[in-house]
Short mmCIF file of C-alpha atoms and ligand atoms in Angstrom, two decimals:
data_model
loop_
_atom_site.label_atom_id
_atom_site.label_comp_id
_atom_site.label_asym_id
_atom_site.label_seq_id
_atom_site.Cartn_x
_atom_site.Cartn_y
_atom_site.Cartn_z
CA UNK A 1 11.08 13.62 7.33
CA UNK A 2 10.44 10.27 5.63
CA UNK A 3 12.32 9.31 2.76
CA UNK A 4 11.13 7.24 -0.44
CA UNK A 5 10.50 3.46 -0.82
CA UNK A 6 12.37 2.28 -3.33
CA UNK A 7 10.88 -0.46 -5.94
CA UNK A 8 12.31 -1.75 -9.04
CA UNK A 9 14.67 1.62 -9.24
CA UNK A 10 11.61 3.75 -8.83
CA UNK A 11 11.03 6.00 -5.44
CA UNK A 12 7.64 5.94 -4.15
CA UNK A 13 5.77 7.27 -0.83
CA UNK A 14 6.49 5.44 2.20
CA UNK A 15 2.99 6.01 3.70
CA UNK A 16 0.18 4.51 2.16
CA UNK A 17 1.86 2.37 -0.23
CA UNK A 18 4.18 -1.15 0.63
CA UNK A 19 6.06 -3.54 -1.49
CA UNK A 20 3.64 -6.41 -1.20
CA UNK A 21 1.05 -4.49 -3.21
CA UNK A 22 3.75 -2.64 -5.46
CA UNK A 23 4.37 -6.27 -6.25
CA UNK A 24 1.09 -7.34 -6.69
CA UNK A 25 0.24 -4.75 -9.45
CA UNK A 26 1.83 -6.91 -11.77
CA UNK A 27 -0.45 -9.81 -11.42
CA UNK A 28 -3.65 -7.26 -11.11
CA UNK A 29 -6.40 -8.33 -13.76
CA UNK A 30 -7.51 -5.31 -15.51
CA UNK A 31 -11.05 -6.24 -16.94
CA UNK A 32 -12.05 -4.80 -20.17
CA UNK A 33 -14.75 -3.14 -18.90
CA UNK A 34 -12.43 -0.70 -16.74
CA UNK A 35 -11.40 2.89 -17.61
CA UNK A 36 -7.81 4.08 -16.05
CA UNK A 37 -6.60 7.47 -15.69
CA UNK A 38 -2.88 7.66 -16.05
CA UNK A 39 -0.58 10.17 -15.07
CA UNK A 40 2.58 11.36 -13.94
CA UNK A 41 1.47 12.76 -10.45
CA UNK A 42 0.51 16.83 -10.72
CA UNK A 43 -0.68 16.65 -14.35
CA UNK A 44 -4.53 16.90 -13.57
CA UNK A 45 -5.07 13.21 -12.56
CA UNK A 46 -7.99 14.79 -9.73
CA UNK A 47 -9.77 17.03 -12.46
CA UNK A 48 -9.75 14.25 -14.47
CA UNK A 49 -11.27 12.20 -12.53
CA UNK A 50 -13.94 14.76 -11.47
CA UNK A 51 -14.75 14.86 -15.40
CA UNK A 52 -15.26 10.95 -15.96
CA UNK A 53 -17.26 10.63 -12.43
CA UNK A 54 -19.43 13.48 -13.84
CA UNK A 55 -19.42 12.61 -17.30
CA UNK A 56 -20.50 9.12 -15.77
CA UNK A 57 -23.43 10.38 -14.05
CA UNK A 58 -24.23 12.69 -16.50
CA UNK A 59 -23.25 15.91 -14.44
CA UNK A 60 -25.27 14.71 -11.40
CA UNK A 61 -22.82 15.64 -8.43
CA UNK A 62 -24.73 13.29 -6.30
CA UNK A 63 -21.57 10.92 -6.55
CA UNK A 64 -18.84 13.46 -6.42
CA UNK A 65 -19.77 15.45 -3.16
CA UNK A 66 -20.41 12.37 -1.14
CA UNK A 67 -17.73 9.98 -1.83
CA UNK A 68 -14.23 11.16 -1.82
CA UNK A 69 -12.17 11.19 -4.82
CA UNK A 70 -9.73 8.12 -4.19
CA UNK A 71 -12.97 6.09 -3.60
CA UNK A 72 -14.32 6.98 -6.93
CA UNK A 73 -11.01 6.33 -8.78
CA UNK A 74 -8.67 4.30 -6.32
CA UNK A 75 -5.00 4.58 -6.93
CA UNK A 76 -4.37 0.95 -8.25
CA UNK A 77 -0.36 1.29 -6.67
CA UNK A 78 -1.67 2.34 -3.31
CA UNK A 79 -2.68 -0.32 -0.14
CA UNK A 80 -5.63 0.92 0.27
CA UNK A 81 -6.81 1.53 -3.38
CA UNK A 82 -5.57 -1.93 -4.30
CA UNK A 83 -8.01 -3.49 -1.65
CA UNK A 84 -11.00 -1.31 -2.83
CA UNK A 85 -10.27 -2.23 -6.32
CA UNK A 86 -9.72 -6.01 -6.11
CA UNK A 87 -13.11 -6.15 -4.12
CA UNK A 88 -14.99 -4.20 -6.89
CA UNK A 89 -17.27 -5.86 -9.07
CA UNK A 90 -18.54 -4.70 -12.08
CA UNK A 91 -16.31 -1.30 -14.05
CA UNK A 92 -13.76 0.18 -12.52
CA UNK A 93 -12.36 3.83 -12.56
CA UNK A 94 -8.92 3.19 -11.77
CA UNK A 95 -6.15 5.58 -11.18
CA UNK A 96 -2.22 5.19 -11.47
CA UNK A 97 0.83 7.09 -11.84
CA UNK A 98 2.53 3.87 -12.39
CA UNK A 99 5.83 3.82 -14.99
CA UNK A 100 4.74 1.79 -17.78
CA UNK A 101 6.92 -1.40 -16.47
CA UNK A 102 5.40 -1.84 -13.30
CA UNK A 103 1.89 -1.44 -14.71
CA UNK A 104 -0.37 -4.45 -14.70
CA UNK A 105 0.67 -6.84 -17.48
CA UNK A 106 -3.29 -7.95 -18.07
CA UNK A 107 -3.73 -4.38 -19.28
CA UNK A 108 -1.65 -5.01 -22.62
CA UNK A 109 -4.17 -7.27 -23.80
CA UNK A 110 -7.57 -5.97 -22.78
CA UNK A 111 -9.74 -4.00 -23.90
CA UNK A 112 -9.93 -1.30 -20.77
CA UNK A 113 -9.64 2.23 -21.89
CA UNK A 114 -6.83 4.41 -20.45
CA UNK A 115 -7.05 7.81 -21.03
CA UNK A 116 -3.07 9.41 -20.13
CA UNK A 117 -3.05 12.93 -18.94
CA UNK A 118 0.43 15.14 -19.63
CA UNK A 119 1.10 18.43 -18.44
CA UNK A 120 4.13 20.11 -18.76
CA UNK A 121 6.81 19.44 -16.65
CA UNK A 122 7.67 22.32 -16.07
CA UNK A 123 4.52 22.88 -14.25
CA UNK A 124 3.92 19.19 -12.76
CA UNK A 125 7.32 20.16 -11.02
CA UNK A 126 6.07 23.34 -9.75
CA UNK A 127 3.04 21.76 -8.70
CA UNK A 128 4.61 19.05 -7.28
CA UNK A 129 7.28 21.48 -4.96
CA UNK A 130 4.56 22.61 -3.51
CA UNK A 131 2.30 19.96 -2.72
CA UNK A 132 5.22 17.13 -1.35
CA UNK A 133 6.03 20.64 0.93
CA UNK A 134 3.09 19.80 2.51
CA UNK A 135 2.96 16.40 2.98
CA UNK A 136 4.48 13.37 4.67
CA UNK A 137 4.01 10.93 1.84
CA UNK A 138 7.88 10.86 0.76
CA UNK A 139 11.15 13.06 1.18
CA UNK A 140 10.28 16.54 1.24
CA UNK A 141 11.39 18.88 -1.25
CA UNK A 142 14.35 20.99 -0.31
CA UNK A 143 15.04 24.27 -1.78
CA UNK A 144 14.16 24.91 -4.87
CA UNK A 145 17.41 24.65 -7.06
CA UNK A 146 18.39 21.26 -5.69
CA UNK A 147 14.69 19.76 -5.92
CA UNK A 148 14.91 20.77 -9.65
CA UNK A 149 18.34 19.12 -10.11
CA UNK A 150 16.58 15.75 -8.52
CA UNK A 151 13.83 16.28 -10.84
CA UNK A 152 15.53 16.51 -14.10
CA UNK A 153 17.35 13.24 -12.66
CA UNK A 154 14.51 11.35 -12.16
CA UNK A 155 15.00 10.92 -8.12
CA UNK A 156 11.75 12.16 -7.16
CA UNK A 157 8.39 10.56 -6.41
CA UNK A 158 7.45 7.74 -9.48
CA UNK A 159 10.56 8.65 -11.19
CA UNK A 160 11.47 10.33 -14.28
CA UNK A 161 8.72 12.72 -15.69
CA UNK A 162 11.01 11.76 -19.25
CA UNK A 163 11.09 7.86 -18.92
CA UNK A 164 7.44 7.95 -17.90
CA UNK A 165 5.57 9.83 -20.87
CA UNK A 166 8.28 8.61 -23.42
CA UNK A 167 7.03 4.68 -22.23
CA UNK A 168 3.44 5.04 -22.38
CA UNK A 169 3.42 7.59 -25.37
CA UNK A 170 4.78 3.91 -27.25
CA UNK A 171 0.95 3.56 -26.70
CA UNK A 172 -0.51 6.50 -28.44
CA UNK A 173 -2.06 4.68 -31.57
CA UNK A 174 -3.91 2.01 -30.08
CA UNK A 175 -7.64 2.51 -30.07
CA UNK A 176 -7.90 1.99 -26.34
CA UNK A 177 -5.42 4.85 -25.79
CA UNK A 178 -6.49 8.63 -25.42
CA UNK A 179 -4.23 11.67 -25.20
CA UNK A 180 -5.19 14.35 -23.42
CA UNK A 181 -3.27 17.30 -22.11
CA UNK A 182 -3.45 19.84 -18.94
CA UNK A 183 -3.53 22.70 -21.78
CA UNK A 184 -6.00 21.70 -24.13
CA UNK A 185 -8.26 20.42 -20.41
CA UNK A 186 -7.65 24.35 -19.75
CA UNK A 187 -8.04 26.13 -23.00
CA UNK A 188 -10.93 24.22 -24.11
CA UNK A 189 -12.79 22.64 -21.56
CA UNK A 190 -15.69 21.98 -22.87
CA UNK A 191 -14.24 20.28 -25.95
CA UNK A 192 -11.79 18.49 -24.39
CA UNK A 193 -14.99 17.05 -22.43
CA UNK A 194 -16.28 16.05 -25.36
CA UNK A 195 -13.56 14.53 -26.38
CA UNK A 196 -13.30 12.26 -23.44
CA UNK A 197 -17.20 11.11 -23.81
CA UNK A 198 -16.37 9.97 -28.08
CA UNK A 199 -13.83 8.01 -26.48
CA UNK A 200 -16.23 6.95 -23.60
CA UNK A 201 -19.27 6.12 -25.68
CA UNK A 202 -21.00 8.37 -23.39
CA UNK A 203 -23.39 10.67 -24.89
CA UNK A 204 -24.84 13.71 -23.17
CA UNK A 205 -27.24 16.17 -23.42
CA UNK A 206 -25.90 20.11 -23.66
CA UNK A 207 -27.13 20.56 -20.38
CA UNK A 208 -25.66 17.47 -19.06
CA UNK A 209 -22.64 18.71 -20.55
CA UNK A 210 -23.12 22.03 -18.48
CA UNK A 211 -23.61 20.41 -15.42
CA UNK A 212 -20.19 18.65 -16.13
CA UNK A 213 -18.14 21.66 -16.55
CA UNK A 214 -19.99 23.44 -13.68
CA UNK A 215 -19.03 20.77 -11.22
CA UNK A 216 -15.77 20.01 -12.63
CA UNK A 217 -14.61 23.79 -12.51
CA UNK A 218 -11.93 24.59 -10.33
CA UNK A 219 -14.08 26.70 -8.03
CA UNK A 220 -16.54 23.48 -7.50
CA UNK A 221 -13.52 21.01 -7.01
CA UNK A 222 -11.98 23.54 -4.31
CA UNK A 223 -15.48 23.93 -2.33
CA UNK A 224 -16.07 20.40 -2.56
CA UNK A 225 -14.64 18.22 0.35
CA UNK A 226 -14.66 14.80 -1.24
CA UNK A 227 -12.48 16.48 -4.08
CA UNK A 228 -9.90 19.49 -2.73
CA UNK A 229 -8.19 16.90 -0.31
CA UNK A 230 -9.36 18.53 2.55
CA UNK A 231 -10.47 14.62 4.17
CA UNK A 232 -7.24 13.58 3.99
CA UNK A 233 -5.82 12.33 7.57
CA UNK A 234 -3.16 14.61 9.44
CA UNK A 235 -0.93 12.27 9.31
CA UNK A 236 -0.50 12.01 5.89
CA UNK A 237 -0.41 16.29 5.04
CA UNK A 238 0.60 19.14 7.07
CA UNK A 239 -1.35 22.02 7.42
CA UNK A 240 -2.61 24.26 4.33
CA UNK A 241 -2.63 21.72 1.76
CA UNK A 242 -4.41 22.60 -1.08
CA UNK A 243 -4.41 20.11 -4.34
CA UNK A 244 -6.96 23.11 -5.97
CA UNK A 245 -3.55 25.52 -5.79
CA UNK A 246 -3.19 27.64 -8.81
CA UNK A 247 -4.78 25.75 -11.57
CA UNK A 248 -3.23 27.75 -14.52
CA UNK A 249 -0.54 26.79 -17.18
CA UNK A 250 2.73 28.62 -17.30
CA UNK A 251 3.06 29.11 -13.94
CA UNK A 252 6.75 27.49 -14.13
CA UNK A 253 7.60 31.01 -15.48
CA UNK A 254 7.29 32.65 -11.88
CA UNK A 255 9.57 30.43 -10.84
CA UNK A 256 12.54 29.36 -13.12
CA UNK A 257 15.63 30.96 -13.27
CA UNK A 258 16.59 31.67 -16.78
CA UNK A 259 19.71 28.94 -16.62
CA UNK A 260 16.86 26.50 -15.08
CA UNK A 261 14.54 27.70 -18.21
CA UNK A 262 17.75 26.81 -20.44
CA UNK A 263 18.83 23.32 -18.57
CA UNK A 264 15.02 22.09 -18.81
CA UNK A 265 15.04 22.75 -22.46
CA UNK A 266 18.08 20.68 -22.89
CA UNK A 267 17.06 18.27 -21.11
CA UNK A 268 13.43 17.89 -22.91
CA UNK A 269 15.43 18.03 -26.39
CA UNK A 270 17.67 15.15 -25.59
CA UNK A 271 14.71 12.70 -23.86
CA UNK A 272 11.97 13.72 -25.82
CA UNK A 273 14.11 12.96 -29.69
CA UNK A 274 11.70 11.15 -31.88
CA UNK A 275 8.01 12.91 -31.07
CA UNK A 276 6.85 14.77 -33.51
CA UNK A 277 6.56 18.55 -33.10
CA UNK A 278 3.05 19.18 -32.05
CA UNK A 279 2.53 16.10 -29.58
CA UNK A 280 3.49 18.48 -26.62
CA UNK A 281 1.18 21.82 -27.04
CA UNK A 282 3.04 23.44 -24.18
CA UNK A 283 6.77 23.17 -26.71
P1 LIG B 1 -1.27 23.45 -9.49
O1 LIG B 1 -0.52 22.94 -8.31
O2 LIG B 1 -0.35 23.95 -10.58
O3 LIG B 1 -2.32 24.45 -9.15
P2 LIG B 1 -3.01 16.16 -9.71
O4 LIG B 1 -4.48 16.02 -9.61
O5 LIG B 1 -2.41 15.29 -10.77
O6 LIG B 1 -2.36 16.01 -8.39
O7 LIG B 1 -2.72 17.64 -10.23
C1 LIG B 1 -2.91 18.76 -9.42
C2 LIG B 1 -2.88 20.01 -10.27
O8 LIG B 1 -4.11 20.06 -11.04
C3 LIG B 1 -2.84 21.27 -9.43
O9 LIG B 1 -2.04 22.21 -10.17
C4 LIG B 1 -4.31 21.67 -9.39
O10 LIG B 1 -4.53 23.03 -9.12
C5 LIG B 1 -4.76 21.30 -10.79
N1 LIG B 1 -6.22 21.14 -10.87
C6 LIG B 1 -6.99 20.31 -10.16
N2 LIG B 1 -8.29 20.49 -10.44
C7 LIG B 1 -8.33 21.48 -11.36
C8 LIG B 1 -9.40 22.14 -12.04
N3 LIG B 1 -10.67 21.83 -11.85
N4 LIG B 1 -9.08 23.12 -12.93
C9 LIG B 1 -7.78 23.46 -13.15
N5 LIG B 1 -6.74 22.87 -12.53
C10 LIG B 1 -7.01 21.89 -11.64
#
């Protein structure tokens, strides 16, 4: 069992990422011309990068089911993605769960769209017991009651769900900046699609815009191998991975005790002071 690297009071994996490049970030020149998906990790960041690859091809999977998913959108934090990304000419898709501090500085004063994905905690946490369960990337997750109390600390993988969406929430009225959410991706797809070309300047056809959803759907993302994680190396998972695992909001609710249900909600209340009501559709 590996255990976290530690960076500027942040934990991250120990394989596939090192300090040099967790360094680097800071001096990384976001172009304007680049789009960046951020996240905190298990919020959607692979569906929505499915959606922009599509919504970039105009629903022609060509591009999604032959090149895998951290080519299309390489994790900026990562060794490898760094090296893809610094060697890329031309726009970027570029992924990060980076905290707000450690993101590239350029950034602040370009023009590059970010689009930042929230889910509820609740679930991200859910999600994310289960998925570091099966990996080596950090510290597995012990049981369930002592993984939560690490959560709600912040001593997990990228830190503090709180710290993170409270920093780049400081964001939310710039022009650059869109706010999308796990909920409204699920209970309105197709809108929230739409949404996400406006802010694009994409436009597409309604059956481009079929071919989108289609491909983007959970079903599609779990047959395809460049998407449902199935290419990545054995020694990064353990067997019976699956990023495609439920897909569904709420599902924190099978697992919470009620005093977890109760010590979550206390803890939201007392990080998230100041947002108005509304900002979080899952509250
Ligand atoms: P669950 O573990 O709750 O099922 P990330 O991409 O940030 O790692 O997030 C992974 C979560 O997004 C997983 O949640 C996964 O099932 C969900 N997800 C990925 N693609 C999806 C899709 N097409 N539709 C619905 N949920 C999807």
């Amino acid at each position: 069992m590996s255990d976290y690297l530690w960076y500027e009071g942040i934990p991250f994996p120990t394989l596939g990422y090192d300090r040099e490049t967790l360094e680097n970030c800071d001096k990384f020149v976001i172009r304007d011309e680049d789009t960046v998906i951020l996240t905190y990790p298990k919020s959607g960041t692979n569906w929505m990068i499915e959606m922009i690859s599509l919504i970039q091809t105009k629903g022609n999977p060509k591009w999604i089911q032959s090149v895998p998913i951290w080519e299309r959108s390489p994790w900026i934090e990562t060794s490898y993605g760094y090296e893809l990304l610094i060697n890329k000419e031309g726009p970027r898709l570029i992924s990060s769960h980076l905290p707000f501090h450690l993101f590239p500085k350029s950034f602040f004063s370009s023009k590059a769209k970010v689009i930042f994905v929230i889910r509820n905690p609740r679930d991200a946490f859910v999600s994310s017991y289960f998925f570091f369960h099966k990996t080596k990337l950090a510290k597995n997750p012990e049981l369930f009651g002592a993984y939560f109390e690490r959560f709600l600390k912040g001593n997990v993988v990228y830190g503090s769900w709180f710290e993170h969406t409270r920093d780049w929430l400081s964001m939310r009225e710039r022009d650059n900046f869109l706010l999308v959410s796990y909920e409204e991706m699920k209970k309105d797809t197709r809108k929230t699609i739409e949404k996400i070309c406006d802010f694009l300047g994409k436009k597409l056809e309604t059956e481009e815009l079929d071919l989108v959803l289609k491909h983007s759907s959970f079903q599609a993302m779990n047959e395809n191998n460049m998407s449902n994680h199935s290419l990545i190396p054995e020694d990064v998972v353990t067997n019976g991975l699956k990023l495609l695992r439920k897909g569904i909001t709420g599902d924190w609710k099978n697992h919470f005790t009620v005093a977890q249900a109760e010590a979550f909600d206390k803890v939201f209340r007392e990080m998230m002071v100041g947002f108005p009501t509304g900002l979080f559709p899952w509250e």
